[in-house]
CSV table of C-alpha atoms in Angstrom, one decimal:
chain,number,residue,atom,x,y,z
A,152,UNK,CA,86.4,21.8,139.9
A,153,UNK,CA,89.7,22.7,140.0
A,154,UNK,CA,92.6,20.7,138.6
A,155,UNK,CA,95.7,22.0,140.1
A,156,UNK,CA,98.7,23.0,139.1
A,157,UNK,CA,99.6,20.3,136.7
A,158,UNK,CA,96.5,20.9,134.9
A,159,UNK,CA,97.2,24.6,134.7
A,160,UNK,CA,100.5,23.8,133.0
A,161,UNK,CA,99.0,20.8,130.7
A,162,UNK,CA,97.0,23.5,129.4
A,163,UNK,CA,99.3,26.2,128.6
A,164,UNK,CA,101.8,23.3,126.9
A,165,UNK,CA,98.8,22.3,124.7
A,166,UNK,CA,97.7,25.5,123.7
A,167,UNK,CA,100.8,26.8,122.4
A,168,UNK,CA,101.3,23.5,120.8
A,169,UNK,CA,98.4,24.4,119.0
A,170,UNK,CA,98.7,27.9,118.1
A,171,UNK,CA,98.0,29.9,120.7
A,172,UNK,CA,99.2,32.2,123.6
A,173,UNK,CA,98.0,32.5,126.8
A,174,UNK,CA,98.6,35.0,129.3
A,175,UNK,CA,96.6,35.0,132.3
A,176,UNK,CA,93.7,34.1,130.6
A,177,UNK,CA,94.0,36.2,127.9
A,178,UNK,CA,93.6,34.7,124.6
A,179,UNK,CA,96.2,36.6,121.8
A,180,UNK,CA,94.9,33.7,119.0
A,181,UNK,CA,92.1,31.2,118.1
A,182,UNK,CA,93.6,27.5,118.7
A,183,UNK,CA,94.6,25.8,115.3
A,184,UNK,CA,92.0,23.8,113.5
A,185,UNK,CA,92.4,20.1,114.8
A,186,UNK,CA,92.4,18.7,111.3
A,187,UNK,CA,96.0,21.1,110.8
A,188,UNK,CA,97.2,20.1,114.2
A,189,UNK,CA,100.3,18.1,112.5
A,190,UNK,CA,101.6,16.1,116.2
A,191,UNK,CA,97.5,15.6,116.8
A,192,UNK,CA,96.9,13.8,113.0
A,193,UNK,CA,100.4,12.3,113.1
A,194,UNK,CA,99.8,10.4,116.9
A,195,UNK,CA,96.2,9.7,115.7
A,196,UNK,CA,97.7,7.6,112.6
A,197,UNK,CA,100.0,5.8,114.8
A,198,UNK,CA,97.8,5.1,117.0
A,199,UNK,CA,95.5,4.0,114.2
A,200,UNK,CA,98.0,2.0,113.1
A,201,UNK,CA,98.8,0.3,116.6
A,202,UNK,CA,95.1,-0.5,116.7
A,203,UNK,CA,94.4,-2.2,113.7
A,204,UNK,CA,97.6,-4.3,113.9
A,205,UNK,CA,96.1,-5.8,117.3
A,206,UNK,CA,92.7,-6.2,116.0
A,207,UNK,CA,94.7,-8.3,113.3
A,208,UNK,CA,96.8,-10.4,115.1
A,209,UNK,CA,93.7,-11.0,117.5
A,210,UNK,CA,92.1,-12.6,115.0
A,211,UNK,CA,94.4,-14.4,112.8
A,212,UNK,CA,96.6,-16.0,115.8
A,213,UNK,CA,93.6,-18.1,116.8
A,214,UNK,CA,93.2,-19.1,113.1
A,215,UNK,CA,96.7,-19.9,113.1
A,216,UNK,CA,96.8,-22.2,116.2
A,217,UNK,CA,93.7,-24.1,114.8
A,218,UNK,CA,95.8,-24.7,111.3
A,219,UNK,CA,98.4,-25.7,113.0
A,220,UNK,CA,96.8,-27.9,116.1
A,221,UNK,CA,93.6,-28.4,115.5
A,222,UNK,CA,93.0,-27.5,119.3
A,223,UNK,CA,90.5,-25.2,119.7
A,224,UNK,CA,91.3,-24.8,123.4
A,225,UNK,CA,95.1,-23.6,122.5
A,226,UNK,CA,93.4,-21.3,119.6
A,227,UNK,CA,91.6,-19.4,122.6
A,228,UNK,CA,94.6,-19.6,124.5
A,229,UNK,CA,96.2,-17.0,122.8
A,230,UNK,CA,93.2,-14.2,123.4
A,231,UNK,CA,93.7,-15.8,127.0
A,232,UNK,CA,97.3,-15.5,128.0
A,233,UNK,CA,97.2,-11.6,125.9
A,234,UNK,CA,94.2,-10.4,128.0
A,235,UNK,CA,95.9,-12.2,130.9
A,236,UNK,CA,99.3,-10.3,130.6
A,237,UNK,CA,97.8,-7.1,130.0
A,238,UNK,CA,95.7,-7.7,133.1
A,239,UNK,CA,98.9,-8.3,135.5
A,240,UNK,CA,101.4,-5.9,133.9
A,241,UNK,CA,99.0,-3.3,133.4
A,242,UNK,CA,99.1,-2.6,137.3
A,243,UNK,CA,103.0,-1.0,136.9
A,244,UNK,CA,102.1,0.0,133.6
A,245,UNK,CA,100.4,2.8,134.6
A,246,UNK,CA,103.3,3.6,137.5
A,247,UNK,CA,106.0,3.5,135.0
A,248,UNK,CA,103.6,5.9,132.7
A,249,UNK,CA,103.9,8.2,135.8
A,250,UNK,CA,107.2,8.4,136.6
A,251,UNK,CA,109.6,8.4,133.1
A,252,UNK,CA,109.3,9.7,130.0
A,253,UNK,CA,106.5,8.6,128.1
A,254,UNK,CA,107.9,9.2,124.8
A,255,UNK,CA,110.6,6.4,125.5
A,256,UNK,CA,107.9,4.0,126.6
A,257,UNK,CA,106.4,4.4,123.6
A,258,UNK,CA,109.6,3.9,121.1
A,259,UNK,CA,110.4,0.8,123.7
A,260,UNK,CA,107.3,-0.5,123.6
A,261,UNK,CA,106.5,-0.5,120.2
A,262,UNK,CA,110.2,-1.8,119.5
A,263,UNK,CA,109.1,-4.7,121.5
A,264,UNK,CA,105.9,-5.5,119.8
A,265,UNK,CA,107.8,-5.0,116.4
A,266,UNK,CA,110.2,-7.5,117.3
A,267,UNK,CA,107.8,-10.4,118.6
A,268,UNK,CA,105.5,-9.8,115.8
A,269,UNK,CA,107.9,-10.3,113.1
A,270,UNK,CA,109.2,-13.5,114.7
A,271,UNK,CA,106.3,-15.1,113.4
A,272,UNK,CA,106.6,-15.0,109.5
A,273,UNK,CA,110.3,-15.4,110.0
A,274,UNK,CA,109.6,-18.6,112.1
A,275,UNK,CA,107.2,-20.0,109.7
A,276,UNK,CA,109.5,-19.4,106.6
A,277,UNK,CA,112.1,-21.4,108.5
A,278,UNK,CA,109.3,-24.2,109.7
A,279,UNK,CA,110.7,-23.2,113.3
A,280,UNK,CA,107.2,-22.1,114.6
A,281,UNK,CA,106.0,-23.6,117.9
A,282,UNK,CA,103.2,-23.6,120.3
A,283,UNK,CA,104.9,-21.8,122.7
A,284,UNK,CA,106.6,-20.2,120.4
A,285,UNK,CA,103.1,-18.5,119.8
A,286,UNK,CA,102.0,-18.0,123.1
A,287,UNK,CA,105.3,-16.7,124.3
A,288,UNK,CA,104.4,-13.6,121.4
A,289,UNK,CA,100.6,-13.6,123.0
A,290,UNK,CA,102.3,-12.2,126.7
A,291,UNK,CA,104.5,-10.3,124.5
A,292,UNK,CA,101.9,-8.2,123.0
A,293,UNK,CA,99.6,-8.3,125.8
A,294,UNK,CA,102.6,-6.7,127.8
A,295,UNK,CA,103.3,-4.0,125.5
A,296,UNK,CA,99.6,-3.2,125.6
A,297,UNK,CA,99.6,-2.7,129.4
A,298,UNK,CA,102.6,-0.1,129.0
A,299,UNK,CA,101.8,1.4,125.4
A,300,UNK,CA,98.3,1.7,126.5
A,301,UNK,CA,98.1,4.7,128.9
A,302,UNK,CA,100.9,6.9,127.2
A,303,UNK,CA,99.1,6.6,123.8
A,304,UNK,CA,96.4,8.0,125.6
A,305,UNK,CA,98.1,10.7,127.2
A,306,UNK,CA,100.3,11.6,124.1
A,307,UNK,CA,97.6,12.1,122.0
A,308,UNK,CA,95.6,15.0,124.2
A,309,UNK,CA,98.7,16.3,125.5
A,310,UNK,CA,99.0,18.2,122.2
A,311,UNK,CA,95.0,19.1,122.1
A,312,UNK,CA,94.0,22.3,124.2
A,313,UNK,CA,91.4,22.0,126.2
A,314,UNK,CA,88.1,23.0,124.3
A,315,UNK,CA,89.0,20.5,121.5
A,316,UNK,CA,89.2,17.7,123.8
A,317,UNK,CA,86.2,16.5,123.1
A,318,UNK,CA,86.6,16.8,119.1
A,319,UNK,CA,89.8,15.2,119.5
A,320,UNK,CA,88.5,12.1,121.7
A,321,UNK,CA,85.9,11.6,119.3
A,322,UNK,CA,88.2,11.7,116.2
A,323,UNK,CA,89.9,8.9,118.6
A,324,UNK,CA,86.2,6.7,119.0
A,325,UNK,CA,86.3,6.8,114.4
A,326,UNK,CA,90.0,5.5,115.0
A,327,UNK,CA,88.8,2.6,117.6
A,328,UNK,CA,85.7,2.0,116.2
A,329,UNK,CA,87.5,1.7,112.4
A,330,UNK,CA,89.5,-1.2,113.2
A,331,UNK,CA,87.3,-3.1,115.0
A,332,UNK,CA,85.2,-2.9,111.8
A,333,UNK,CA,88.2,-3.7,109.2
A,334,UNK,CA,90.5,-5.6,111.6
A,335,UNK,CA,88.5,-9.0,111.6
A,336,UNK,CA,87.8,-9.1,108.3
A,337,UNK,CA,91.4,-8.1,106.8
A,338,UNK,CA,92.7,-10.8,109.5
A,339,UNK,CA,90.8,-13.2,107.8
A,340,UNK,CA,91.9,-12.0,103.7
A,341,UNK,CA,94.8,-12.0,104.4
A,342,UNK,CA,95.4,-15.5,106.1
A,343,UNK,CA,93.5,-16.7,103.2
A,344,UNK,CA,96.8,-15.5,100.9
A,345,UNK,CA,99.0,-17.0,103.4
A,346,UNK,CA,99.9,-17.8,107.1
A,347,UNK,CA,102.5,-15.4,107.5
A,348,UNK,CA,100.3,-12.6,105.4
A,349,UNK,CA,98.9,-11.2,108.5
A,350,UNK,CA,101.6,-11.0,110.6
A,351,UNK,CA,103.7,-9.3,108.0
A,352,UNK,CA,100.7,-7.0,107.9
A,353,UNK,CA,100.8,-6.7,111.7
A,354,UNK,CA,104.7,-6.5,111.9
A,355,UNK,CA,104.0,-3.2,109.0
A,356,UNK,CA,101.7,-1.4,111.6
A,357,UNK,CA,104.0,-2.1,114.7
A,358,UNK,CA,106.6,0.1,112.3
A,359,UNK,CA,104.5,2.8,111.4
A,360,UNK,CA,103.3,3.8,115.1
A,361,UNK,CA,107.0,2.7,115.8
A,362,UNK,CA,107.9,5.5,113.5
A,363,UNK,CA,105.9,7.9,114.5
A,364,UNK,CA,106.5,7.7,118.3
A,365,UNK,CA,110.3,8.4,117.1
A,366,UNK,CA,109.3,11.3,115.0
A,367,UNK,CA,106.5,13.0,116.6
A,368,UNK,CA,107.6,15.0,119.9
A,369,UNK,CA,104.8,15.9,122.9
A,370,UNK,CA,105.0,16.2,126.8
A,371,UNK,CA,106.8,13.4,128.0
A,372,UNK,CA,107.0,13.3,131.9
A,373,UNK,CA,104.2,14.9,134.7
A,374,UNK,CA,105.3,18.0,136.7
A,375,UNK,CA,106.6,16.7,140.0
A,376,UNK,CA,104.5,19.5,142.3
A,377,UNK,CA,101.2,17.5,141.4
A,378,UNK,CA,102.5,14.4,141.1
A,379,UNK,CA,103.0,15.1,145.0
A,380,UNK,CA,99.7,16.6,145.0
A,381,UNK,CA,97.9,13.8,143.5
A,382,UNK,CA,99.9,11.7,145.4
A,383,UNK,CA,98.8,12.9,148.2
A,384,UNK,CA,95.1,12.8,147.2
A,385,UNK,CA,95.4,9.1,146.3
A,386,UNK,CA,96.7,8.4,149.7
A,387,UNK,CA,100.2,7.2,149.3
A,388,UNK,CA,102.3,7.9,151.7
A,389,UNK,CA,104.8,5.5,152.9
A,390,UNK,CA,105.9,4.1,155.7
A,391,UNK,CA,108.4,7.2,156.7
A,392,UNK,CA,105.8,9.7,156.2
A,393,UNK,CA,107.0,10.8,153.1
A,394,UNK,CA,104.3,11.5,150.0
A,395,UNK,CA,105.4,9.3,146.9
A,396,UNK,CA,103.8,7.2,143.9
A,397,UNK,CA,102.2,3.9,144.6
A,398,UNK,CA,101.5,1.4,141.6
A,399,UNK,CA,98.1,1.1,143.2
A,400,UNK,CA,97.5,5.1,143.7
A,401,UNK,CA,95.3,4.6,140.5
A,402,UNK,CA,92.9,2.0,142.4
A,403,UNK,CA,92.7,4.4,145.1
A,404,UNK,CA,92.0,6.8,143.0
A,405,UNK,CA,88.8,5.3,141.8
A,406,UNK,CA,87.7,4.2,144.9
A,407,UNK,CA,87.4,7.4,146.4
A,408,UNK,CA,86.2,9.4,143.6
A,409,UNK,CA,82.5,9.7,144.3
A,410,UNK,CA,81.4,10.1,140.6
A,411,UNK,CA,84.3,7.9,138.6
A,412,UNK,CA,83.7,4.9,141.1
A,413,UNK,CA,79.7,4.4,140.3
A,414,UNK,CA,80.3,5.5,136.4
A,415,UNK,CA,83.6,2.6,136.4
A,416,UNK,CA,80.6,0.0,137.8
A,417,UNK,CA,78.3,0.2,135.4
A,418,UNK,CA,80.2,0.4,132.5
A,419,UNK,CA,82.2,-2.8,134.1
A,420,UNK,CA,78.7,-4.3,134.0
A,421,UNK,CA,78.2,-3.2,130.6
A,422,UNK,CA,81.0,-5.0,129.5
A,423,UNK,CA,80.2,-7.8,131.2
A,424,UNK,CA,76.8,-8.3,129.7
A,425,UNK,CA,77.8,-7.7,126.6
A,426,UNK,CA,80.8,-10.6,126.3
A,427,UNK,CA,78.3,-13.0,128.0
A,428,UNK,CA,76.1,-12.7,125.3
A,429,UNK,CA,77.9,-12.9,122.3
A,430,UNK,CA,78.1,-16.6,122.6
A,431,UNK,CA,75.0,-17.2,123.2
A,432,UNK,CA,73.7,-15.0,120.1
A,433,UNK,CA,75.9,-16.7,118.3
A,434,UNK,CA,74.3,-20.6,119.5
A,435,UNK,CA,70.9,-18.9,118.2
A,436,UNK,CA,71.9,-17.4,114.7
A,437,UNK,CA,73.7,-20.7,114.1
A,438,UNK,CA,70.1,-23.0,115.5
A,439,UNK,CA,68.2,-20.3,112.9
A,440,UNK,CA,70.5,-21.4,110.2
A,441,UNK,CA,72.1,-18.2,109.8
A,442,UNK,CA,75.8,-18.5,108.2
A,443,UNK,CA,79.2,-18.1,109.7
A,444,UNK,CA,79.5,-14.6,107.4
A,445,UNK,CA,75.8,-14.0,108.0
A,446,UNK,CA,76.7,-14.0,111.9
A,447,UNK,CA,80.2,-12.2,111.6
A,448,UNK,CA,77.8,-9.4,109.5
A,449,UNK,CA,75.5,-9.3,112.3
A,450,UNK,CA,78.0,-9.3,115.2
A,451,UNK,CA,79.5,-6.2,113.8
A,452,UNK,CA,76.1,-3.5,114.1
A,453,UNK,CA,78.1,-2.6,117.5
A,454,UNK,CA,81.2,-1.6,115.3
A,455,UNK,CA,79.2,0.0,112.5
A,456,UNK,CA,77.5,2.2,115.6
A,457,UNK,CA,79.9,3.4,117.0
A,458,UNK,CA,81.9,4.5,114.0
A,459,UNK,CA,78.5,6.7,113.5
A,460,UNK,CA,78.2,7.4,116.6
A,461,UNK,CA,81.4,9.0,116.9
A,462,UNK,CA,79.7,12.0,115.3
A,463,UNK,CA,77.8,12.5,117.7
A,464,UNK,CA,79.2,12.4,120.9
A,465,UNK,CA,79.6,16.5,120.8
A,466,UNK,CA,75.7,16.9,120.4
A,467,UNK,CA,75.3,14.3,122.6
A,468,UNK,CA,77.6,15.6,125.8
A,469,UNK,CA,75.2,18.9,125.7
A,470,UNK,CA,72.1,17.0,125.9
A,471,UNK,CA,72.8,15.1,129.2
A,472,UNK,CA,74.8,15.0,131.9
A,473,UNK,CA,77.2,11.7,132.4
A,474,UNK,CA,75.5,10.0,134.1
A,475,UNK,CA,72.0,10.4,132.4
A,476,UNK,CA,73.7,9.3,129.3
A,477,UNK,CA,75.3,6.9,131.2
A,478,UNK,CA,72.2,5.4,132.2
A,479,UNK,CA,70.2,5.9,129.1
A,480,UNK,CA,72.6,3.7,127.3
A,481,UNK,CA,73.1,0.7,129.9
A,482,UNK,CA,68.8,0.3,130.0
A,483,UNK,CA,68.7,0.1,126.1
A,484,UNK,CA,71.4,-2.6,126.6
A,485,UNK,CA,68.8,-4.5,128.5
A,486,UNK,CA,66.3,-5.2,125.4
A,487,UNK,CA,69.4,-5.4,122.8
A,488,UNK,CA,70.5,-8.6,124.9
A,489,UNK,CA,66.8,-10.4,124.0
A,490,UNK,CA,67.0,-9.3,120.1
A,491,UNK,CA,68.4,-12.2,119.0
A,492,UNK,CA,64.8,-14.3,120.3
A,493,UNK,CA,63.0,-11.7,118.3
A,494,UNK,CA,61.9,-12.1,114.4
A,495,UNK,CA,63.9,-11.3,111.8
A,496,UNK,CA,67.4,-13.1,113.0
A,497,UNK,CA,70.6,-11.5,112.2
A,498,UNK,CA,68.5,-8.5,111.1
A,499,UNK,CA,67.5,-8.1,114.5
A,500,UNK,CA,71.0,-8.6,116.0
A,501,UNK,CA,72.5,-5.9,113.9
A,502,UNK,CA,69.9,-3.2,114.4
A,503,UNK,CA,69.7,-4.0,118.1
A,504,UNK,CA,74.0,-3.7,118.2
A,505,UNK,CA,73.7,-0.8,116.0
A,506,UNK,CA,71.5,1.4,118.8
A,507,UNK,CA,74.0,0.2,121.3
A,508,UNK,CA,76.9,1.2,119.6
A,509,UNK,CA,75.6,4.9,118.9
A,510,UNK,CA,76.4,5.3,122.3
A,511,UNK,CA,79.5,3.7,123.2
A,512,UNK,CA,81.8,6.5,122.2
A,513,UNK,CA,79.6,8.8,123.6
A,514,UNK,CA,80.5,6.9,127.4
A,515,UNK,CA,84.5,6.2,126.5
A,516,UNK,CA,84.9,10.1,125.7
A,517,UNK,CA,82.5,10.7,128.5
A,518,UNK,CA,85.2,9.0,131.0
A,519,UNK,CA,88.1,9.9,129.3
A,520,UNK,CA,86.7,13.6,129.7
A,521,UNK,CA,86.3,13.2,133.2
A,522,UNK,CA,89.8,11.6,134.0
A,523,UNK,CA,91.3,14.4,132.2
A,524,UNK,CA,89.7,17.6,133.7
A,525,UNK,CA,89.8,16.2,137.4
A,526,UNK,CA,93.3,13.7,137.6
A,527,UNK,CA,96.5,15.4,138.5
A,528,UNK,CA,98.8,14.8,135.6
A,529,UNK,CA,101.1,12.9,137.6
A,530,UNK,CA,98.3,10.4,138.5
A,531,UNK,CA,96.5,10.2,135.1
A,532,UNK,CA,98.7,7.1,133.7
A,533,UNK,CA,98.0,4.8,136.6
A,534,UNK,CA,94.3,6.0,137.0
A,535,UNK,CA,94.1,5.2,133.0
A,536,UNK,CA,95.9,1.8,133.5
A,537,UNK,CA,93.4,1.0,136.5
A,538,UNK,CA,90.5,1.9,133.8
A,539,UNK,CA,91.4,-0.5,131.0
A,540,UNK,CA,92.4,-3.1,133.7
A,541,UNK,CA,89.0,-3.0,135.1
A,542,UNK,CA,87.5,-3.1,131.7
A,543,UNK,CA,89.7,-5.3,130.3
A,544,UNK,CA,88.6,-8.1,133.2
A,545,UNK,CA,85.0,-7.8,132.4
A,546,UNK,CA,85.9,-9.6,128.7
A,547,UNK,CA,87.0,-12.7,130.1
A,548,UNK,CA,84.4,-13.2,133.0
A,549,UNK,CA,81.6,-12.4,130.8
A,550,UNK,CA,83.0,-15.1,128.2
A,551,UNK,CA,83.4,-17.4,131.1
A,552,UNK,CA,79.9,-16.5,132.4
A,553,UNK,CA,78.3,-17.4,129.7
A,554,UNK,CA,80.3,-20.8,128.8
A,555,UNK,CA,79.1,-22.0,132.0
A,556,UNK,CA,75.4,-20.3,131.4
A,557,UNK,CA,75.2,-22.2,128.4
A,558,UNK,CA,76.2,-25.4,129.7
A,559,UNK,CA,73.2,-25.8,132.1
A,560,UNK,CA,70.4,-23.1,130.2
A,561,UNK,CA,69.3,-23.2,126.7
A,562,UNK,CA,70.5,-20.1,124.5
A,563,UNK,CA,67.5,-18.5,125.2
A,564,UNK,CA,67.1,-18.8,128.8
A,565,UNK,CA,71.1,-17.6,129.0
A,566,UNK,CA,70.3,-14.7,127.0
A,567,UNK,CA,67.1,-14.2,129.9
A,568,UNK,CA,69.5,-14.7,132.2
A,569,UNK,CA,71.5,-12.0,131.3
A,570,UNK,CA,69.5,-9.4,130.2
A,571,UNK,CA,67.7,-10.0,134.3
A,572,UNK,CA,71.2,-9.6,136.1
A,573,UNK,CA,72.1,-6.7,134.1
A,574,UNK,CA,68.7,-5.5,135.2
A,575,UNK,CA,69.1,-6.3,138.7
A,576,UNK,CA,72.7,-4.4,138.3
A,577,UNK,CA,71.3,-1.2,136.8
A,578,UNK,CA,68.1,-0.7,139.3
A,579,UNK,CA,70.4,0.6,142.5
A,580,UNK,CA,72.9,3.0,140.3
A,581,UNK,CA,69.8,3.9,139.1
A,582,UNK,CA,68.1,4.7,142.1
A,583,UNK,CA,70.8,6.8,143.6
A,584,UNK,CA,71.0,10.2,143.2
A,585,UNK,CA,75.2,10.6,142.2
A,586,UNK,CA,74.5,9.1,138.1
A,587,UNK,CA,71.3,10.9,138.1
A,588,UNK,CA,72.8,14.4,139.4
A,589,UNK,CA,76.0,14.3,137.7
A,590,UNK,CA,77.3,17.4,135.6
A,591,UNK,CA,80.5,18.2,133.6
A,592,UNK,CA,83.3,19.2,135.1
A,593,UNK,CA,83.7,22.8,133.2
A,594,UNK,CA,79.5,23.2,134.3
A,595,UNK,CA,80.3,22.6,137.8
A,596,UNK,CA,83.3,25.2,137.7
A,597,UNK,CA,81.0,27.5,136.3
């Protein structure tokens, strides 16, 4: 399936960036080994860096609220109001990631999320720290998300050619999966030296990727051919007749796209069921007398998987097709959402999450692979942003789902409850033919 001219040129840029020279199709020299692709490793760490700061701050604001309120409703209003902003600004996020340079979005952005994250010490070493205050930096962040979000993505495979995509994407799933495994618990040292500890600690990584988007150079604005092409494609035309970009081309985008729309579904489900029942597991390990670390150690098999499963997602990719893997994974999800009413307790839970996470980086490169090799460059930032808007929504409503769940159902029969609608979900995507037929975009070419 053919990609256009933007991809064409994306291609070329990233070769030569790493190493090579192509000449209609001839290849002079092999592509530089990704671990000596210097722009790669550099993005990669300031992405890290980005990524673990957030995982921080997501965890030690709400400790920080409770300390200072005792309100456990304004302690989850911070994870609220950031998932919120992300939410509605992540809409002309990905427009703005379309149309200017992307290497200045970056530097702003980060500039931004610098600033409002070192308010905080500096407002609680003058005793000037507020509730609003505080939820002012939760939009803040969650803002800088929704615009930092899609160029990070396209910075860091703009500088990978194309058969070390999938290498690269899984060197990205270690990065992800990393800080979700340290994050929580460094959050939770560090506020244990000090209030301010961890937002010092946060305000440190803001700098580094802030750095690094300064330093580090890559592709910074679409070709404007495709960006009329896959304008065009999306559908947005205005009123005069005249092709141009839409904030909403992204959207469109999806909807159309006859693979991406019923992949986007279930892994929207996925995330779905998976929020709604970490409460819940959480209710049971608590009635089984399982403590608050023994819980936190079971809760993070999902993290611990995917940071193994990372290795895999090569090995993986030849085995199946997209949406076989696809599949595969959301039915196993079914049984991991009961493991918690099996014996053995936290045990359980962390084997069960484990499984799961083997193949969550396995699905994010999956889709990542598939928005690169089929979007027009010019499209690929709001098409991203629509991706992590849609996932980013499932979060809340599973949370949500399963408050309400739990205040009419026992843990258990939540957990049933669950586990059956993510059932019910799975049978008609699996009973088409579009997951179960699915190939890779290079196979199909071929």
């Amino acid at each position: 399936m053919s990609t256009g001219t933007t991809a064409a040129s994306t291609t070329t840029s990233a070769a030569i960036s790493a190493g090579r020279t192509t000449t209609d199709g001839a290849t002079t020299t092999p592509p530089v080994p990704l671990r000596r692709n210097r722009r790669f490793q550099a993005l990669w760490a300031g992405q890290a860096a980005s990524t673990l700061g957030l995982q921080i701050i997501d965890t030690a604001y709400p400790l920080l609220l409770l300390a200072l309120t005792g309100s456990s409703t304004l302690a989850a209003a911070f994870g609220a109001l950031q998932i919120g902003a992300s939410v509605l600004f992540g809409i002309h996020g990905g427009s703005v990631a379309d149309r200017y340079d992307r290497r200045r979005i970056l530097i702003i952005g980060d500039t931004t999320r610098l600033i409002a994250c070192a308010s905080v010490p500096l407002a609680l070493a003058l005793d000037r720290l507020t509730v609003v205050h505080s939820l002012l930096v939760a939009v803040v962040v969650g803002a800088t998300i929704a615009y930092t979000g899609p160029v990070r993505l396209l910075a860091v495979r703009s500088v990978v050619p194309p058969e070390q995509l999938r290498q690269a994407l899984a060197q990205d799933e270690a990065r992800m999966s990393g800080a979700g495994l340290i994050g929580p618990p460094l959050a939770g040292a560090l506020f244990g030296l000090g209030r301010a500890a961890p937002f010092v600690g946060t305000a440190l990584t803001s700098l580094l990727a802030l750095v690094v988007a300064v330093l580090v150079r890559f592709p910074g604005r679409p070709e404007s051919a495709a960006g009329t092409a896959g304008a065009a494609a999306a559908g947005t035309t205005g009123r005069t007749g005249r092709t141009g970009p839409t904030a909403l081309a992204g959207y469109r985008y999806l909807a159309r796209n006859a693979l991406l729309r019923p992949i986007l579904a279930v892994v929207l489900l996925i995330n779905l069921a998976g929020a709604a029942m970490l409460l819940p597991v959480m209710v049971v390990l608590r009635g089984q007398g399982t403590s608050d670390s023994g819980i936190g150690l079971a809760l993070a098999g999902e993290a611990v998987g995917a940071l193994a499963g990372a290795l895999l997602v090569r090995r993986l990719h030849r085995l199946a097709g997209p949406g076989t893997l696809l599949l595969a994974v959301s039915w196993l999800t079914v049984p991991v959402v009961l493991a918690p009413l099996l014996p053995g307790g936290p045990a359980t839970v962390f084997a069960g999450l484990f499984l799961v996470g083997l193949g969550v980086p396995t699905l994010r490169v999956m889709i990542d692979v598939l928005v690169f090799q089929q979007v027009p460059d010019a499209l690929r930032g709001r098409v991203i942003a629509a991706t992590m808007t849609m996932f980013t929504v499932g979060m809340p409503a599973g949370t949500v789902g399963s408050g309400l769940l739990l205040d009419r159902l026992s843990p258990a029969a939540a957990l049933g409850t669950v586990a059956a609608l993510l059932a019910a979900g799975l049978v008609p995507a699996t009973a088409g033919r579009t997951l179960r037929r699915a190939t890779w975009p290079e196979r199909t070419a071929a």
